[in-house]
Coordinates of C-alpha atoms in Angstrom, one line a residue:
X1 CA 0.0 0.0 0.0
X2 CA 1.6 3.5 -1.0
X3 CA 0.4 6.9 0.6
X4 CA -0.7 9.0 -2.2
X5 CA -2.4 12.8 -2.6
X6 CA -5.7 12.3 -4.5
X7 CA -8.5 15.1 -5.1
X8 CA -12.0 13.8 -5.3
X9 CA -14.0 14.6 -8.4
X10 CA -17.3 13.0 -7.6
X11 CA -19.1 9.3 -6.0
X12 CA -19.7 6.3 -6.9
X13 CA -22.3 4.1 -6.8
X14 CA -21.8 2.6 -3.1
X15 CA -21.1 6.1 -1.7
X16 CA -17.3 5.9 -2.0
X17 CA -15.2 9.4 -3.0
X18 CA -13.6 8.4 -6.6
X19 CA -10.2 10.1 -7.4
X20 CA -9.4 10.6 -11.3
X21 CA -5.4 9.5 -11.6
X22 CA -3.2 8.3 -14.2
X23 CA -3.0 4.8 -13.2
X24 CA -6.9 5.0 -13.5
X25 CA -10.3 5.4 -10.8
X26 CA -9.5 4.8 -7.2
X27 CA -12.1 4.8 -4.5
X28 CA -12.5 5.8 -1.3
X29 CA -14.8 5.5 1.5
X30 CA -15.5 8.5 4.0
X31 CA -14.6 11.3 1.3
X32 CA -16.8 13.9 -0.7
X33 CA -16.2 15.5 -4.8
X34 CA -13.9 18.6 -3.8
X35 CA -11.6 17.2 -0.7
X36 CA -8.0 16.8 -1.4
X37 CA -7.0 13.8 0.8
X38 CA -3.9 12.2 1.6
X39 CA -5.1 7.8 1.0
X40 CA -3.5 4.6 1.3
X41 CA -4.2 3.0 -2.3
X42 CA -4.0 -0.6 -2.9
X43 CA -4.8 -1.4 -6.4
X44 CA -8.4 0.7 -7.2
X45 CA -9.3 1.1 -3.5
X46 CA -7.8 3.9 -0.9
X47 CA -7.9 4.3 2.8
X48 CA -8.8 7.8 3.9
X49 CA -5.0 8.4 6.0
X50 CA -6.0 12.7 6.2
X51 CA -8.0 15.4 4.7
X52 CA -5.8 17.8 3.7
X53 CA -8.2 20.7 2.1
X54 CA -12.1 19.9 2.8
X55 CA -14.4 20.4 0.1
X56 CA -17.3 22.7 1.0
X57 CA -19.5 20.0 0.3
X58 CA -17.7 18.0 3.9
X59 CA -19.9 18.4 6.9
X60 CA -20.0 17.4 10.3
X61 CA -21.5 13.4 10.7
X62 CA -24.3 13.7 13.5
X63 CA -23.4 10.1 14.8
X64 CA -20.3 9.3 16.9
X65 CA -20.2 5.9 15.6
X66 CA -19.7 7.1 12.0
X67 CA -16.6 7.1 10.0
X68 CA -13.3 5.4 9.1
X69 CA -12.1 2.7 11.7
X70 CA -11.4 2.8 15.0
X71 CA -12.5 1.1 18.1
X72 CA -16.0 3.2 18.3
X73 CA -16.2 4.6 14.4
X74 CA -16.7 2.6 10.9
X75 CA -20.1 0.8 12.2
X76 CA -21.0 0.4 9.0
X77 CA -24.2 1.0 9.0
X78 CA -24.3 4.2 7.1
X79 CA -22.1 5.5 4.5
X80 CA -22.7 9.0 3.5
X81 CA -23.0 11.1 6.8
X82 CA -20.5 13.2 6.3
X83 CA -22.2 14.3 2.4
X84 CA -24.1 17.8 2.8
X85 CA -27.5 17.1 2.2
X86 CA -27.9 18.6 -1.2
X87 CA -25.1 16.9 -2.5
X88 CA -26.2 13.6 -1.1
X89 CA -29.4 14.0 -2.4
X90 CA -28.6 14.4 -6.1
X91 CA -26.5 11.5 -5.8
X92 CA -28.9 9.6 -4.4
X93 CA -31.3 10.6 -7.7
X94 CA -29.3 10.5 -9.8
X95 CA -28.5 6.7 -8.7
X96 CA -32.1 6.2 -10.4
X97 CA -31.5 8.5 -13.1
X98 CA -28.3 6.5 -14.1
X99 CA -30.1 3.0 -14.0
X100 CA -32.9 4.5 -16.2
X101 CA -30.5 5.9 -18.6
X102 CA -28.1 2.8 -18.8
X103 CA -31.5 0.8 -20.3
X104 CA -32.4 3.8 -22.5
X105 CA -35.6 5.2 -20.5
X106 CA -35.4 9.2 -20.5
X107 CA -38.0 9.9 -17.7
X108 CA -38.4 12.8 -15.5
X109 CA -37.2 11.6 -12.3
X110 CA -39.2 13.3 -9.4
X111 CA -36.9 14.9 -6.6
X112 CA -36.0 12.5 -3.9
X113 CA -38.5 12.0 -0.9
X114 CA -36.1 12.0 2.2
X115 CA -37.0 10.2 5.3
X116 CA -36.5 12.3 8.7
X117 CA -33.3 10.7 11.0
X118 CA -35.1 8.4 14.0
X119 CA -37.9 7.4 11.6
X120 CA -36.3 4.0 10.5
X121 CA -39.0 1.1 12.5
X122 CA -36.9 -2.2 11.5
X123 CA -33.5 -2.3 12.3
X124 CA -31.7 -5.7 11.9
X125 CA -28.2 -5.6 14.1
X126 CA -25.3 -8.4 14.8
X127 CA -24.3 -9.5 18.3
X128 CA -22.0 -11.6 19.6
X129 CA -21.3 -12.9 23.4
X130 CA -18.0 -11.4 24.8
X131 CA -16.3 -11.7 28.8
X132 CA -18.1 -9.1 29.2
X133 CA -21.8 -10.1 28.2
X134 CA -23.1 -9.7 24.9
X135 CA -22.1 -7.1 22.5
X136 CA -25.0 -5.6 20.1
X137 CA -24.5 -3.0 17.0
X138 CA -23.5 -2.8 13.3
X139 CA -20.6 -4.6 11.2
X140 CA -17.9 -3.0 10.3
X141 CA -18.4 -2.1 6.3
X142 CA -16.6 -6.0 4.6
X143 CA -16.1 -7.4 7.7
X144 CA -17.2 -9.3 10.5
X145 CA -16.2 -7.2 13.1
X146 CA -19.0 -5.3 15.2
X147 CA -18.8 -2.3 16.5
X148 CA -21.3 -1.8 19.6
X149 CA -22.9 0.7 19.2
X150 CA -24.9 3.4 22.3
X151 CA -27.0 5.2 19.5
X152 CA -28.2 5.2 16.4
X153 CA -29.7 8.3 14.4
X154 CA -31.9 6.3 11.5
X155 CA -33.6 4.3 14.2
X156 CA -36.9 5.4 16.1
X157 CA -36.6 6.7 19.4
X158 CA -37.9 4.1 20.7
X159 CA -35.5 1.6 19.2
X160 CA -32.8 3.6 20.5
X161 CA -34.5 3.8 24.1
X162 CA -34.3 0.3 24.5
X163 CA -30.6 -0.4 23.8
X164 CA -29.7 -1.0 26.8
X165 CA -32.4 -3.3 27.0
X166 CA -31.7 -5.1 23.9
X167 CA -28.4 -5.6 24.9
X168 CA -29.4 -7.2 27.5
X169 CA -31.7 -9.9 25.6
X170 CA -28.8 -10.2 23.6
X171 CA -26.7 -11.5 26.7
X172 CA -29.3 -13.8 27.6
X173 CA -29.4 -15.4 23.8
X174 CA -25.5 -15.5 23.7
X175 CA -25.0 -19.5 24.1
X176 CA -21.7 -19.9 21.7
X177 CA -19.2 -17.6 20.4
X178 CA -21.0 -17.0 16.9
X179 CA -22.6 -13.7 16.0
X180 CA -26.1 -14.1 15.3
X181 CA -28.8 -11.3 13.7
X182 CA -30.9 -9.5 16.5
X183 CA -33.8 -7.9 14.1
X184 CA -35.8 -5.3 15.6
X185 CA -39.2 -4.3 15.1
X186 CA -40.8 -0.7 16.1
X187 CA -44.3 -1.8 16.4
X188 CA -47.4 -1.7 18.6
X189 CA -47.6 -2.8 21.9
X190 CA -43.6 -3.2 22.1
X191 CA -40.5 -4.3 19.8
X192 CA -40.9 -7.4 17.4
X193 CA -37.2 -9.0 18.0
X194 CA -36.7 -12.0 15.9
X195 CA -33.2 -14.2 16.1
X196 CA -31.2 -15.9 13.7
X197 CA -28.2 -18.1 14.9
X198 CA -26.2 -20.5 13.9
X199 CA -26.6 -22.5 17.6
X200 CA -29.4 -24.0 19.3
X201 CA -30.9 -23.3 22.4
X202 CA -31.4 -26.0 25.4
X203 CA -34.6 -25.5 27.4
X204 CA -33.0 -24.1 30.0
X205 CA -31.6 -21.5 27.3
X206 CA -35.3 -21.3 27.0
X207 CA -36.0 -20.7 29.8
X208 CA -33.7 -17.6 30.3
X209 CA -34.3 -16.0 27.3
X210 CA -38.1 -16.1 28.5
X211 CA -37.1 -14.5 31.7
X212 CA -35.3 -12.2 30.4
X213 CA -38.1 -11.1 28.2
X214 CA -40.9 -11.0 31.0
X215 CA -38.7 -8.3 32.6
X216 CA -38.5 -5.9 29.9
X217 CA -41.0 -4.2 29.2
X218 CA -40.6 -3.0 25.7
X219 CA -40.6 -6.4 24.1
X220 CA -44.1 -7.7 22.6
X221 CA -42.5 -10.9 21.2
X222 CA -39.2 -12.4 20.7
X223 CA -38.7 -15.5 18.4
X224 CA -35.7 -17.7 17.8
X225 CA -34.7 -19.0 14.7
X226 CA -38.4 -18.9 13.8
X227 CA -39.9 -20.0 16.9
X228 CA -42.1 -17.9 19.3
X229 CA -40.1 -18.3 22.5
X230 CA -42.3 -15.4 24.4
X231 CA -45.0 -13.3 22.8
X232 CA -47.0 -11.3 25.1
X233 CA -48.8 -9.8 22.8
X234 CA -49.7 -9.8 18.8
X235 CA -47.5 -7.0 17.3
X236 CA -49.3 -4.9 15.0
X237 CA -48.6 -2.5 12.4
X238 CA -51.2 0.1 10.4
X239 CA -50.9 -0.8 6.8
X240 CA -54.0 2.8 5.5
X241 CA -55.7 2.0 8.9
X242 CA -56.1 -1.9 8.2
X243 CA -54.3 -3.0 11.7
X244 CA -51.8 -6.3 10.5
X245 CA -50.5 -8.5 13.3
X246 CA -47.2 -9.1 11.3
X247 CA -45.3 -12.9 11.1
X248 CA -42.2 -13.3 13.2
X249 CA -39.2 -11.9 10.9
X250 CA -41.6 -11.0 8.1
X251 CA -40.5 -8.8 5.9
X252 CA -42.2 -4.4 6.0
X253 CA -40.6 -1.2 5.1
X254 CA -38.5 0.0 7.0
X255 CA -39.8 3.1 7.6
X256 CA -43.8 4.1 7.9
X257 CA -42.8 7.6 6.9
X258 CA -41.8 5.9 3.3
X259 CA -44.5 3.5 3.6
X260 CA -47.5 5.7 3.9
X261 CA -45.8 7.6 0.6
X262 CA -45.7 4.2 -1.8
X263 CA -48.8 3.7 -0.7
X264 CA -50.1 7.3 -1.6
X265 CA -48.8 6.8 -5.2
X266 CA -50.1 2.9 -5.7
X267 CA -53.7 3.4 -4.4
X268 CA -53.8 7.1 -6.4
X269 CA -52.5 5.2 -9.7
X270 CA -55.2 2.6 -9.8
X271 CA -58.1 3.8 -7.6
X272 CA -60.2 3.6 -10.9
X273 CA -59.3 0.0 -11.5
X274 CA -62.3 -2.4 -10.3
X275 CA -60.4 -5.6 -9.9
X276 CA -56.6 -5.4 -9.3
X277 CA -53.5 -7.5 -8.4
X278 CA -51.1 -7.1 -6.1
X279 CA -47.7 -9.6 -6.8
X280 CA -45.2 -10.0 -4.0
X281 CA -47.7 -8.9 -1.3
X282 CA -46.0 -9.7 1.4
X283 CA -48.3 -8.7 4.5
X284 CA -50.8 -6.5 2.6
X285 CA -48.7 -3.0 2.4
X286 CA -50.4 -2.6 -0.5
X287 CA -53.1 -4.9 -1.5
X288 CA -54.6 -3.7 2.1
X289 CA -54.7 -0.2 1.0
X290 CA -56.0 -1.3 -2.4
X291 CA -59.3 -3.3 -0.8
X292 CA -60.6 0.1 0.4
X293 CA -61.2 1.1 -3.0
X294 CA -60.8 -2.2 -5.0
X295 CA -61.5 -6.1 -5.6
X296 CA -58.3 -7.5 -4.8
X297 CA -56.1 -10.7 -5.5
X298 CA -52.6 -10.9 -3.2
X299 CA -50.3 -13.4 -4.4
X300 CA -47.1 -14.4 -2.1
X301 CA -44.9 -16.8 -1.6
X302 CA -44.3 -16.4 1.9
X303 CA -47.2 -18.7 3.3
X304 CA -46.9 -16.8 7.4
X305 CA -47.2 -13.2 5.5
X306 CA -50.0 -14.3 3.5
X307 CA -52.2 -15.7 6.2
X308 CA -51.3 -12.2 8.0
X309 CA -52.6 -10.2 5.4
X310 CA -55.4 -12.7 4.7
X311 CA -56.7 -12.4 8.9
X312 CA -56.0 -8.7 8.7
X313 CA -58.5 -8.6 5.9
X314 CA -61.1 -10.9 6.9
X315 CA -61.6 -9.3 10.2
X316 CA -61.9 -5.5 8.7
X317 CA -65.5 -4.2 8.5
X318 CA -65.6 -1.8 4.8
X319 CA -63.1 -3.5 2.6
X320 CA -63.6 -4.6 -0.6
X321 CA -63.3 -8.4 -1.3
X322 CA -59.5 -9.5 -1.1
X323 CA -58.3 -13.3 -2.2
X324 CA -55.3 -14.7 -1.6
X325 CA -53.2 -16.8 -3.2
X326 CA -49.2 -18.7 -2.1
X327 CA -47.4 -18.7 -5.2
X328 CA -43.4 -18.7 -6.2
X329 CA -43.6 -15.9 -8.5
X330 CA -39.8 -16.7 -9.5
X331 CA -41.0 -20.7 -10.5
X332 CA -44.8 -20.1 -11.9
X333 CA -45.6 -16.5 -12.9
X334 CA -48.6 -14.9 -13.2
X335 CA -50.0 -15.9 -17.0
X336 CA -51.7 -14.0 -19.4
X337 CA -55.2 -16.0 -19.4
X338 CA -55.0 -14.9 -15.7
X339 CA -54.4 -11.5 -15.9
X340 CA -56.8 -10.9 -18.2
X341 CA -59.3 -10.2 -15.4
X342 CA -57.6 -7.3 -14.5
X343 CA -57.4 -2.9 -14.6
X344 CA -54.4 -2.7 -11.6
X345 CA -51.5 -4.2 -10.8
X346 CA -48.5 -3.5 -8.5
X347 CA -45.9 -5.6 -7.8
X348 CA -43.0 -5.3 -5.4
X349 CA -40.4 -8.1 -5.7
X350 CA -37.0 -8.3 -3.8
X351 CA -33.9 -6.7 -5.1
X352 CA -33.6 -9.4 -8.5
X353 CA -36.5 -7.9 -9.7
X354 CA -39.5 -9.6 -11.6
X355 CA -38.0 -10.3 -15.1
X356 CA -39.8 -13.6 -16.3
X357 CA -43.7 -11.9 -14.1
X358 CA -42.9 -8.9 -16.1
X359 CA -42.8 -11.0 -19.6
X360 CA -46.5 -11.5 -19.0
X361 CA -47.4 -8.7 -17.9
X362 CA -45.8 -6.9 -20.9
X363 CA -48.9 -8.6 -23.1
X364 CA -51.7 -8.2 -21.0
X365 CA -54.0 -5.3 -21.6
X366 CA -54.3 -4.1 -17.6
X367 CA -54.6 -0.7 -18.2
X368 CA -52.6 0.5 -14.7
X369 CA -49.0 -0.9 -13.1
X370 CA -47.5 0.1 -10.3
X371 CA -43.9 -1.2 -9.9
X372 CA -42.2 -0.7 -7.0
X373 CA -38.6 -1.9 -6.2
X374 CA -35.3 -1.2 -3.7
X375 CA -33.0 -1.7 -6.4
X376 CA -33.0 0.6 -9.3
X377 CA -31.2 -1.5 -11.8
X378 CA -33.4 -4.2 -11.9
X379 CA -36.0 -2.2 -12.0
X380 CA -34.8 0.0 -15.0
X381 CA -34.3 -3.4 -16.4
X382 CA -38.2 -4.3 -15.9
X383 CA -39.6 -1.1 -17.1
X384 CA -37.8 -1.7 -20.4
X385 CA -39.9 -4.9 -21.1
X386 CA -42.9 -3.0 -20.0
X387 CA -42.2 -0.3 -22.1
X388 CA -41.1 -2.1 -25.2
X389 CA -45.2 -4.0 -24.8
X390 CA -46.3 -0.5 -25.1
X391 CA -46.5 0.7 -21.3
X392 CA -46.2 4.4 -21.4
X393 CA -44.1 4.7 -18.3
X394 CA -46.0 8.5 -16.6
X395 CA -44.1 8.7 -13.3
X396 CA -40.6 8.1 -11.5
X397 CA -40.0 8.8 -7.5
X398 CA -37.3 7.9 -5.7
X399 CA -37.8 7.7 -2.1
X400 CA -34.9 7.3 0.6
X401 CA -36.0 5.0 3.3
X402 CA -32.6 3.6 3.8
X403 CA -31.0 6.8 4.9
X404 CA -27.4 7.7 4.0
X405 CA -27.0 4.3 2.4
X406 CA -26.4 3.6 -0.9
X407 CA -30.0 2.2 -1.3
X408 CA -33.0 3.6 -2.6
X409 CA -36.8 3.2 -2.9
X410 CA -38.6 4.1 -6.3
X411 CA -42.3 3.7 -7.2
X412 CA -42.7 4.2 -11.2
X413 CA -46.1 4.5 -12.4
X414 CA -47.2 2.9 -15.9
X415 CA -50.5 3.1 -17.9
X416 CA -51.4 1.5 -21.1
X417 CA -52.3 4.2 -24.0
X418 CA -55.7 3.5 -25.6
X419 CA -55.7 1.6 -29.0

């Protein structure tokens, strides 16, 4: 590794300050388009060493567990702290406007939709069982290393209230040496904590844990590796005032602030579709939403989030009629004799996108689509075989959920031209 000066000229994709040189583009983390730095470089990637003249663009991080390593910094949970906000924010943009662009889709991009810090409801973090009890925060960015963290300024205050707490649970879950995931769920009574780890618990582990839980407060339910070891009582979330007792470890957006957004933009897009379909449903975010103003068909694979959404549903005086239906959308796609009966659709797959669903889709004659996705690229890449059926694609807004990450949220709203 040799120490070299290196002036940033703009960021890449995962956040990280790129310097222009001879030798070609080196990145590195922690540094913003204007500072002139002083890096360790190893092939294409540099180690922020100093910054020698800070661009105007630099600004103070607000948490003390941000930045390059050291025994209480480089959590890596966020990535972009340090970016002014408008400079962040037309990176984060333009990461959508970039995807677009790369498949040949020149769309007005809407201006971002930012979340607020402390609005972030499902926080997934690692822990680990020292000498000294458990130890609960982030991993260090490409590593396994975790950095314990006292605060955190994406999570809800709540989440943050009960660190302490947690941290404490985490102590009592600790059997073995190996890290495990302690996900977090802001949700009403008390926090959703689900567990994943590679060891298994003895009843008197059981037991413990169970203990542990009854004397904390803030915990509604706490689940291991799947199973419900305490839960006293049904967490619920508010998916358009349809109240959802969510599966252990199911998947929601992470923020309610984003949430109520994409589903502002879905239900507007097709409220004057009669029947729609809602692919990837998950636990009803949308296809709840939807049965206030719509017939509605939810297909998921996830058989625990389907029956949430399908109790939530059945058990809510004024909805419309709402069928469900388990389905690998990956394996056995909607057709087009089965879309046929339908004016909406939204779909919301995970980051790989819905490539072979969208085929079909792409020849049906539904008149609305909503397509929502966390990963920009594969969605570009989906709105191209939409477009290329003869979608007219009408709308494109980013929304940043995932605060100071390198992810982002976009809802892009299609309609079918009439023949």
């Amino acid at each position: 590794m040799s120490a070299q000066k290196l002036e940033i000229s703009r960021l890449g994709g995962q956040g990280d300050g790129i310097a222009e040189t001879p030798a070609g583009q080196i990145f590195v983390p922690f540094t913003v388009p204007g500072d002139v730095i002083n890096a360790g470089v190893e092939k294409s990637r540099g180690t922020l060493i100093s910054v020698l003249e800070p661009s105007p663009q630099r600004v103070t991080p607000p948490c003390p567990h941000f930045g390059p390593d050291d025994d209480e910094a480089g959590c890596g949970g966020c990535a972009l702290q340090h970016v002014a906000d408008g400079t962040y924010q037309d990176w984060k943009r333009g990461l959508v406007v970039a995807a677009l662009e790369a498949r040949g889709i020149n769309a007005e991009v809407a201006p971002l939709f930012s979340c607020e810090p402390h609005a972030r409801r499902r926080v997934v973090f690692a822990a680990r069982r020292t000498d000294k009890g458990a130890i609960l925060g982030f991993n260090r960015a490409q590593s396994h290393h975790i950095v314990a963290i006292e605060t955190c300024v994406v999570a809800t205050d709540r989440i943050n209230q009960a660190l302490p707490a947690l941290r404490r649970l985490a102590t009592a879950v600790a059997v073995g040496r190996e890290a495990f995931r302690f996900s977090v769920l802001d949700a009403v009574p008390g926090l959703d904590i689900a567990i994943d780890a590679p060891f298994k618990l003895k009843e008197q582990d059981r037991l413990r844990i169970i203990t542990a839980v009854r004397a904390e407060p803030l915990a509604a339910r706490l689940t291991f590796n799947g199973e419900i070891l305490i839960e006293k009582q049904p967490p619920e979330l508010d998916f358009g005032s349809v109240i959802v007792n969510p599966p252990p470890g199911g998947f929601v957006q992470a923020s309610n602030q984003a949430e109520n957004v994409m589903g502002e933009l879905v239900t507007g897009h097709l409220k004057k579709a009669k029947r729609v379909v809602d692919l990837f449903s998950g636990s009803g975010t949308f296809a709840l939403r939807l049965a206030q103003q719509s017939h509605v068909h939810a297909v998921e694979a996830d058989a625990a989030s389907l029956t949430a959404l399908d109790k939530a549903a059945r058990r809510t005086q004024g909805l419309k009629p709402v069928s469900v239906e388990k389905r690998d959308l990956f394996r056995r796609p909607l057709m087009l004799a089965e879309l046929k009966t339908y004016q909406g659709l939204v779909f919301d797959p995970p980051r790989a996108g819905a490539e072979v669903q969208v085929a079909d889709i792409a020849r049906s004659t539904i008149k609305h689509i909503a397509a929502v996705s966390c990963n920009p690229v594969t969605l570009a890449r989906d709105l191209e075989i939409l477009i290329k059926g003869g979608y007219k694609l009408i709308s494109v807004t980013p929304i940043d959920q995932f605060l100071w990450s390198s992810h982002v949220e976009v809802v892009a709203l299609l309609e079918r031209p009439k023949r």
